[in-house]
Short mmCIF file of C-alpha atoms and ligand atoms in Angstrom, two decimals:
data_model
loop_
_atom_site.label_atom_id
_atom_site.label_comp_id
_atom_site.label_asym_id
_atom_site.label_seq_id
_atom_site.Cartn_x
_atom_site.Cartn_y
_atom_site.Cartn_z
CA MET A 42 124.47 86.58 111.76
CA MET A 43 123.62 84.90 108.66
CA LYS A 44 121.77 86.84 105.96
CA TYR A 45 119.31 85.38 103.81
CA SER A 46 117.68 86.40 100.44
CA PHE A 47 113.74 86.95 100.50
CA CYS A 48 111.11 87.94 98.03
CA VAL A 49 107.65 88.95 99.18
CA THR A 50 104.65 89.00 96.93
CA THR A 51 102.19 91.52 97.10
CA ASN A 52 99.48 93.40 95.25
CA ARG A 53 100.63 95.08 91.99
CA GLY A 54 101.01 98.98 92.37
CA LEU A 55 101.52 98.85 96.16
CA GLU A 56 105.12 97.45 96.42
CA ASP A 57 106.80 100.81 97.46
CA ILE A 58 104.31 100.75 100.52
CA VAL A 59 105.30 97.26 101.28
CA ALA A 60 109.21 98.09 100.96
CA ARG A 61 108.48 100.83 103.46
CA GLU A 62 106.65 98.36 105.77
CA ILE A 63 109.43 95.99 105.53
CA SER A 64 112.03 98.57 106.56
CA VAL A 65 110.08 99.48 109.60
CA LEU A 66 109.35 95.89 110.82
CA VAL A 67 112.62 94.44 109.71
CA PRO A 68 115.26 97.29 110.57
CA ASP A 69 118.22 95.29 109.47
CA ALA A 70 116.84 94.55 105.96
CA GLU A 71 119.24 95.52 103.12
CA LYS A 72 119.29 95.78 99.49
CA LEU A 73 115.54 96.44 99.36
CA GLU A 74 114.56 96.34 95.56
CA ILE A 75 111.05 96.76 94.12
CA GLY A 76 109.74 94.46 91.40
CA LYS A 77 106.35 93.78 89.74
CA SER A 78 104.13 92.45 92.71
CA ARG A 79 107.30 91.73 94.45
CA VAL A 80 109.81 93.20 96.95
CA TYR A 81 113.33 91.60 97.31
CA PHE A 82 115.66 92.18 100.38
CA GLU A 83 118.19 90.45 102.41
CA ALA A 84 117.79 90.03 106.26
CA ASN A 85 118.58 87.41 109.03
CA LYS A 86 116.05 84.71 109.81
CA GLU A 87 114.04 86.71 112.39
CA ALA A 88 112.64 88.54 109.30
CA VAL A 89 110.46 85.32 108.83
CA TYR A 90 108.94 85.36 112.15
CA LEU A 91 108.39 89.20 112.07
CA LEU A 92 107.01 89.56 108.83
CA ASN A 93 104.62 86.45 108.88
CA LEU A 94 103.26 87.85 112.22
CA TRP A 95 103.28 91.61 111.58
CA SER A 96 102.91 92.41 107.99
CA ARG A 97 99.85 94.09 106.98
CA THR A 98 100.63 94.41 103.33
CA ILE A 99 102.50 91.34 102.02
CA HIS A 100 100.81 88.08 100.55
CA ARG A 101 103.65 85.75 101.02
CA LEU A 102 107.46 85.60 102.27
CA LEU A 103 109.46 83.52 100.00
CA MET A 104 113.25 82.49 100.99
CA VAL A 105 115.19 82.77 97.81
CA LEU A 106 117.50 79.64 97.18
CA GLY A 107 118.77 80.70 93.92
CA ARG A 108 118.37 82.94 91.01
CA GLU A 109 119.87 82.19 87.49
CA ARG A 110 119.56 82.95 83.83
CA CYS A 111 117.75 79.96 82.31
CA LYS A 112 116.75 79.61 78.57
CA SER A 113 115.41 75.81 78.59
CA LEU A 114 114.27 73.16 80.85
CA GLU A 115 117.96 71.64 80.78
CA ASP A 116 119.32 74.88 82.13
CA ILE A 117 116.71 74.84 84.88
CA TYR A 118 117.51 71.18 85.68
CA CYS A 119 121.27 71.91 85.72
CA PHE A 120 120.91 74.95 88.03
CA VAL A 121 118.40 73.44 90.59
CA SER A 122 120.16 69.99 90.83
CA SER A 123 123.57 72.01 91.62
CA LEU A 124 121.83 73.48 94.67
CA ASP A 125 121.91 71.89 98.13
CA PHE A 126 118.61 71.20 99.77
CA THR A 127 119.40 69.37 102.93
CA GLY A 128 119.32 72.42 105.07
CA ILE A 129 116.04 73.22 104.10
CA ILE A 130 114.06 69.98 104.04
CA ASP A 131 114.11 66.82 106.26
CA ARG A 132 114.44 63.56 104.37
CA LYS A 133 111.08 62.36 105.98
CA GLN A 134 109.24 65.42 104.78
CA THR A 135 107.17 65.70 101.45
CA PHE A 136 107.40 68.59 99.04
CA ALA A 137 105.41 70.09 96.18
CA VAL A 138 106.85 72.52 93.42
CA ARG A 139 104.45 75.16 91.95
CA ALA A 140 105.72 77.11 89.03
CA GLU A 141 104.73 80.44 87.38
CA ARG A 142 106.01 81.71 84.21
CA SER A 143 105.82 84.80 81.90
CA GLY A 144 107.55 85.56 78.44
CA LYS A 145 107.78 83.42 75.37
CA HIS A 146 108.95 79.60 76.36
CA LYS A 147 108.68 76.51 74.41
CA PHE A 148 107.46 74.80 77.84
CA SER A 149 104.64 75.15 80.11
CA SER A 150 104.61 76.00 83.92
CA PRO A 151 103.75 72.40 84.83
CA GLU A 152 106.81 71.23 82.95
CA ILE A 153 108.95 73.61 84.88
CA ALA A 154 107.43 72.21 87.92
CA ALA A 155 108.07 68.72 86.99
CA THR A 156 111.60 69.51 86.07
CA VAL A 157 112.52 71.42 89.21
CA GLY A 158 110.81 68.46 91.25
CA GLN A 159 113.12 66.00 89.50
CA ALA A 160 116.26 68.22 90.12
CA ILE A 161 115.35 68.48 93.93
CA ILE A 162 115.04 64.71 94.15
CA ASP A 163 118.24 64.02 92.31
CA SER A 164 120.16 66.63 94.22
CA TYR A 165 118.79 65.36 97.60
CA LEU A 166 119.68 61.69 96.80
CA ARG A 167 123.23 62.72 95.70
CA ASP A 168 123.91 64.62 98.95
CA THR A 169 122.19 62.39 101.44
CA GLY A 170 121.54 58.88 99.68
CA ALA A 171 117.67 59.62 100.80
CA SER A 172 114.80 59.66 98.02
CA LEU A 173 112.45 62.70 98.90
CA ARG A 174 108.62 62.09 98.25
CA VAL A 175 106.42 64.40 96.46
CA ASN A 176 102.87 65.39 97.77
CA LEU A 177 101.16 67.89 95.62
CA LYS A 178 98.09 68.38 98.01
CA PHE A 179 99.47 68.58 101.41
CA PRO A 180 103.18 68.89 101.03
CA ASP A 181 105.30 69.70 104.16
CA VAL A 182 107.45 72.11 102.20
CA GLU A 183 106.31 73.90 99.22
CA PHE A 184 108.82 75.24 96.67
CA MET A 185 107.80 78.27 94.35
CA CYS A 186 109.59 78.88 91.04
CA TYR A 187 109.23 81.83 88.80
CA LEU A 188 110.58 82.16 85.36
CA VAL A 189 110.16 85.56 83.86
CA ASN A 190 111.61 85.78 80.35
CA ASP A 191 114.91 84.10 81.15
CA ASP A 192 115.23 85.03 84.73
CA PHE A 193 114.45 82.03 86.70
CA MET A 194 114.10 82.10 90.61
CA ILE A 195 113.68 79.04 93.14
CA THR A 196 112.25 79.94 96.35
CA VAL A 197 110.57 78.08 99.49
CA ASN A 198 107.44 79.46 100.86
CA THR A 199 107.63 80.48 104.53
CA THR A 200 104.06 81.50 104.69
CA GLY A 201 101.90 79.17 103.21
CA GLU A 202 98.29 80.34 102.45
CA SER A 203 98.59 84.22 101.51
CA LEU A 204 98.34 86.48 104.49
CA HIS A 205 95.70 88.69 102.98
CA LYS A 206 93.10 86.03 104.22
CA ARG A 207 92.86 87.26 107.83
CA ASN A 208 90.69 84.76 109.34
CA TYR A 209 88.69 87.29 111.48
CA ARG A 210 86.31 87.52 108.33
CA VAL A 211 83.10 85.62 109.39
CA TYR A 212 80.98 87.84 107.09
CA ASN A 213 82.13 87.71 103.31
CA HIS A 214 80.88 90.92 101.49
CA PRO A 215 80.29 90.18 97.80
CA ALA A 216 82.66 93.24 96.81
CA ALA A 217 85.23 92.73 99.85
CA LEU A 218 88.43 94.36 99.59
CA LYS A 219 91.66 92.23 100.15
CA ALA A 220 92.81 93.24 103.72
CA THR A 221 96.44 93.93 102.49
CA ILE A 222 95.23 96.48 99.94
CA ALA A 223 92.96 98.12 102.84
CA SER A 224 95.75 98.43 104.92
CA SER A 225 98.03 99.52 102.15
CA LEU A 226 95.67 102.46 101.52
CA ILE A 227 95.55 103.38 105.29
CA MET A 228 99.36 103.53 105.10
CA LEU A 229 98.99 105.74 101.93
CA SER A 230 96.84 108.14 103.71
CA GLU A 231 99.46 108.81 106.59
CA TRP A 232 96.77 108.46 109.03
CA LYS A 233 97.98 109.23 112.64
CA THR A 234 95.83 107.04 115.01
CA GLU A 235 94.62 109.90 117.09
CA GLU A 236 92.99 111.52 114.22
CA PRO A 237 89.15 110.83 113.39
CA PHE A 238 88.96 108.11 110.67
CA LEU A 239 86.14 107.53 108.32
CA ASP A 240 85.07 105.00 105.75
CA PRO A 241 81.62 106.06 104.73
CA MET A 242 80.92 103.08 102.41
CA CYS A 243 82.49 100.05 104.72
CA GLY A 244 80.55 97.31 103.21
CA GLY A 245 81.97 94.26 105.35
CA GLY A 246 84.26 96.72 107.19
CA THR A 247 87.87 95.55 106.23
CA ILE A 248 89.02 99.27 106.04
CA ALA A 249 87.81 100.20 109.33
CA ILE A 250 88.80 96.87 111.06
CA GLU A 251 92.24 97.16 109.43
CA ALA A 252 92.58 100.81 110.78
CA ALA A 253 91.51 99.62 114.23
CA LEU A 254 94.25 96.70 114.20
CA ILE A 255 96.81 99.25 113.13
CA ALA A 256 95.66 101.64 116.12
CA ARG A 257 95.64 98.88 118.54
CA ASN A 258 99.07 97.45 117.33
CA ILE A 259 97.60 94.08 116.83
CA ALA A 260 99.61 91.78 114.69
CA PRO A 261 97.44 90.28 111.81
CA GLY A 262 99.39 86.98 111.90
CA LEU A 263 97.95 86.36 115.52
CA PHE A 264 94.48 85.63 113.94
CA ARG A 265 95.90 82.92 111.73
CA LYS A 266 94.39 79.38 112.46
CA ALA A 267 96.74 77.32 110.14
CA SER A 268 100.43 77.12 110.94
CA PHE A 269 102.92 78.98 108.98
CA PHE A 270 104.96 76.90 106.49
CA PHE A 271 108.34 78.04 107.94
CA GLU A 272 107.64 76.05 111.15
CA ARG A 273 108.47 72.94 109.31
CA LEU A 274 111.48 74.15 107.47
CA LEU A 275 114.84 73.15 109.03
CA PRO A 276 116.48 76.81 109.38
CA PHE A 277 113.73 77.96 111.69
CA ASP A 278 113.34 77.44 115.33
CA ARG A 279 110.05 77.30 116.97
CA ASP A 280 111.18 78.51 120.13
CA GLU A 281 112.62 81.73 118.55
CA TYR A 282 109.38 82.01 116.70
CA LEU A 283 107.16 81.86 120.04
CA LYS A 284 109.20 84.55 121.57
CA VAL A 285 108.34 86.91 118.83
CA ARG A 286 104.90 85.60 118.98
CA ASP A 287 104.71 86.29 122.80
CA GLU A 288 106.19 89.69 122.44
CA ALA A 289 103.49 90.50 119.70
CA GLU A 290 100.66 89.57 122.17
CA ARG A 291 102.42 91.95 124.73
CA ARG A 292 102.57 94.80 122.31
CA ALA A 293 98.81 95.05 121.66
CA ASN A 294 96.88 97.82 123.34
CA HIS A 295 93.31 98.34 124.16
CA GLY A 296 92.87 101.85 123.23
CA VAL A 297 89.81 103.61 121.91
CA TYR A 298 90.06 105.39 118.65
CA SER A 299 87.79 107.71 116.66
CA ILE A 300 86.82 105.18 113.87
CA THR A 301 83.50 105.46 112.00
CA ALA A 302 82.24 102.98 109.33
CA ILE A 303 79.07 103.81 107.49
CA ASP A 304 77.03 101.69 105.00
CA ILE A 305 73.60 102.39 103.73
CA SER A 306 72.75 98.44 103.69
CA PRO A 307 71.71 97.08 107.09
CA ARG A 308 72.74 93.66 105.99
CA HIS A 309 76.41 94.82 105.21
CA LEU A 310 76.65 96.74 108.14
CA LYS A 311 75.72 94.03 110.29
CA GLY A 312 78.27 91.81 108.66
CA ALA A 313 80.68 94.37 109.32
CA HIS A 314 79.92 94.43 112.79
CA LEU A 315 80.20 90.80 112.99
CA ASN A 316 83.69 90.82 111.47
CA ALA A 317 85.02 93.66 113.75
CA LEU A 318 83.63 91.37 116.75
CA SER A 319 85.64 88.59 115.35
CA ALA A 320 88.72 90.88 115.08
CA GLY A 321 88.01 92.09 118.77
CA VAL A 322 87.95 95.69 117.55
CA HIS A 323 84.07 96.16 117.47
CA ASP A 324 84.54 98.62 120.59
CA THR A 325 86.54 101.04 118.74
CA ILE A 326 84.40 101.37 115.59
CA ARG A 327 81.43 103.28 115.60
CA PHE A 328 78.94 101.67 112.84
CA ILE A 329 76.29 103.84 111.48
CA LYS A 330 73.49 102.82 108.96
CA GLY A 331 73.66 105.74 106.65
CA ASP A 332 73.91 107.46 103.30
CA ALA A 333 77.45 108.84 102.30
CA ARG A 334 75.68 111.37 100.28
CA PHE A 335 74.41 113.08 103.50
CA LEU A 336 77.31 112.83 105.96
CA GLU A 337 76.32 115.86 107.86
CA LYS A 338 73.28 114.03 109.22
CA TYR A 339 75.72 111.57 111.11
CA MET A 340 79.02 113.05 111.58
CA ASP A 341 79.51 114.97 114.75
CA ILE A 342 83.39 115.12 114.65
CA GLN A 343 85.42 116.13 111.51
CA PRO A 344 87.03 113.22 109.83
CA ARG A 345 90.77 113.99 109.16
CA VAL A 346 91.28 110.57 107.29
CA VAL A 347 88.89 109.16 104.93
CA VAL A 348 89.53 106.06 103.07
CA VAL A 349 86.83 104.35 100.91
CA ASN A 350 86.20 101.76 98.32
CA PRO A 351 83.00 102.80 97.09
CA PRO A 352 80.77 100.91 94.36
CA TYR A 353 82.20 100.99 90.86
CA GLY A 354 79.06 100.10 89.05
CA ILE A 355 80.06 96.54 88.36
CA LYS A 356 79.01 94.15 90.93
CA LEU A 357 76.17 95.79 93.08
CA THR A 358 75.37 99.37 91.99
CA ARG A 359 74.20 100.20 88.48
CA MET A 360 76.56 102.27 86.60
CA LYS A 361 74.06 104.95 86.15
CA HIS A 362 73.97 105.62 89.90
CA VAL A 363 77.82 106.07 90.35
CA PRO A 364 78.28 109.48 89.16
CA ILE A 365 75.57 110.99 91.17
CA LEU A 366 76.76 108.93 94.19
CA TYR A 367 80.39 110.15 93.74
CA ARG A 368 79.57 113.86 93.25
CA ASP A 369 77.18 113.87 96.11
CA PHE A 370 79.51 111.97 98.63
CA LEU A 371 82.32 114.56 97.80
CA LYS A 372 80.02 117.49 98.20
CA SER A 373 78.82 116.23 101.61
CA LEU A 374 82.42 115.28 102.62
CA LYS A 375 83.39 118.98 102.03
CA LYS A 376 80.46 120.08 104.30
CA VAL A 377 81.59 117.86 107.19
CA THR A 378 85.37 118.59 107.23
CA GLU A 379 87.45 121.52 106.60
CA ARG A 380 90.71 119.69 106.24
CA ALA A 381 91.27 115.85 105.32
CA CYS A 382 92.97 113.43 103.41
CA LEU A 383 90.99 111.33 101.20
CA VAL A 384 92.04 107.96 99.60
CA VAL A 385 89.84 106.15 97.24
CA ILE A 386 90.00 102.92 95.34
CA THR A 387 87.76 102.55 92.38
CA ALA A 388 87.62 101.22 88.93
CA ALA A 389 85.27 104.26 87.94
CA THR A 390 88.43 106.42 87.25
CA ARG A 391 86.89 108.85 84.92
CA VAL A 392 83.68 109.36 86.97
CA PHE A 393 85.64 109.81 90.29
CA ARG A 394 87.93 112.55 88.46
CA GLU A 395 85.09 114.48 87.22
CA ALA A 396 83.48 114.36 90.76
CA CYS A 397 86.66 115.77 92.19
CA LYS A 398 86.70 118.40 89.54
CA GLU A 399 83.00 119.38 90.20
CA ALA A 400 83.74 119.32 94.03
CA GLU A 401 87.14 121.26 93.64
CA ILE A 402 89.04 118.53 95.43
CA SER A 403 92.49 118.36 94.16
CA ILE A 404 94.01 114.91 93.43
CA VAL A 405 97.53 114.54 94.56
CA GLU A 406 98.58 111.01 93.66
CA ARG A 407 97.28 108.44 91.33
CA ARG A 408 98.42 104.66 91.06
CA LEU A 409 97.23 101.70 89.32
CA ILE A 410 96.67 98.67 91.24
CA LEU A 411 94.85 95.21 90.42
CA HIS A 412 92.37 94.12 92.65
CA GLY A 413 92.05 90.40 91.64
CA ALA A 414 91.72 90.60 87.88
CA LEU A 415 90.19 94.11 87.88
CA GLN A 416 92.34 97.21 87.15
CA THR A 417 91.61 99.96 89.71
CA THR A 418 92.94 103.24 90.58
CA VAL A 419 93.79 104.62 93.91
CA PHE A 420 93.69 108.33 94.38
CA LYS A 421 94.91 110.33 97.17
CA CYS A 422 93.07 113.69 97.45
CA VAL A 423 93.43 116.66 99.99
CA ILE A 424 90.62 118.59 101.09
CA GLY A 425 91.01 122.06 102.34
C1 SAM B 262 82.83 98.02 97.28
S1 SAM B 262 81.68 97.86 98.57
C2 SAM B 262 82.83 98.13 99.96
C3 SAM B 262 83.51 96.91 100.28
C4 SAM B 262 84.33 96.95 101.57
N1 SAM B 262 85.51 97.75 101.26
C5 SAM B 262 84.81 95.65 102.01
O1 SAM B 262 85.86 95.27 102.10
O2 SAM B 262 83.92 94.79 102.46
C6 SAM B 262 80.75 99.45 98.61
C7 SAM B 262 79.75 99.60 99.71
O3 SAM B 262 78.99 100.85 99.20
C8 SAM B 262 77.78 100.84 99.93
N2 SAM B 262 77.03 101.95 99.62
C9 SAM B 262 76.47 102.27 98.33
N3 SAM B 262 75.95 103.40 98.24
C10 SAM B 262 76.09 104.07 99.41
C11 SAM B 262 75.76 105.16 99.97
N4 SAM B 262 75.03 106.04 99.26
N5 SAM B 262 76.07 105.32 101.19
C12 SAM B 262 76.59 104.62 102.07
N6 SAM B 262 77.15 103.37 101.55
C13 SAM B 262 76.74 102.95 100.36
C14 SAM B 262 77.34 99.33 99.54
O4 SAM B 262 76.25 98.95 100.47
C15 SAM B 262 78.60 98.60 99.56
O5 SAM B 262 78.60 97.81 100.84
#
């Protein structure tokens, strides 16, 4: 079967977790290679159906059409116009080119996009005699180009809008975590779905809902309202995709899992409940209005895995409250469990490290990740 080259985009700092997920979802994936916010691999075209439907950690799956050293716009034009686009886009379809660059160049990203657009039109005209039309707002086909120093790559977007938008979110918490980060943190915790799971500062419920979707084996792509972009690309077959989709619907289970979500704010907790209802997993999450500093008041089972995104002291909570909150939360957590894995994402890095020291909790792993524009740290800790 023909192999294609792919590149997925994801959260910076979580690429290894994404690579692991790809190798589980697409067992025939080869040549997995980790880049910055990117993972590259080769696989057959079923990977496009599987990853767009099932991946919990990727943002976009891009099919790589070519990669070349390019120093100038002329180099880019020559390279792109030498490619064959007739197997990708139909003559009646419209297209857009998006470009991003990093490094020192004498030209801008819009100039790269314009150059690539012209090269695609010229290549298609040469090969078919037809002139492709551009539609920047609602294109049928979206080409994404990246120039990093002199490393140029042209891809076609198989996903469309980023997969981190899950569509089940009906309540938008003001400091909501991206669903792809939430899922990656759960994977980092190595949670076994039969173990009690806790998010003690759940906000809009993203972490608990993603945990429930993992436990019930529900493919996140099933929530998508818009079509995937691959459905309009020539290499892909709608019937093959529908088979993979039907199979995904069959594989979901309706089990009941021990997932607890706590928040001090009744408004956020109500929002979390609405989000869980919209995701169809409200019946396997126990929502409790409570204070994470006094977990012993609410927890009648010992959590084995705790994944939490506490306030950082930036958006919602004043910084002066954060050290006390972290310290008291960790002390309380130690009272309710003898043994657990704790994964925390926070921008208040120093405060969290000090709280761990005071509570005698050991940090076993640390990684820097970007949440939007904010530099955060993910800590993995063991209790007991
Ligand atoms: C950064 S937000 C969590 C966002 C969440 N991960 C999401 O995706 O929607 C932190 C949450 O901690 C809650 N919180 C603050 N102090 C708390 C406490 N002492 N006990 C429980 N929840 C608390 C806030 O109400 C807020 O909803």
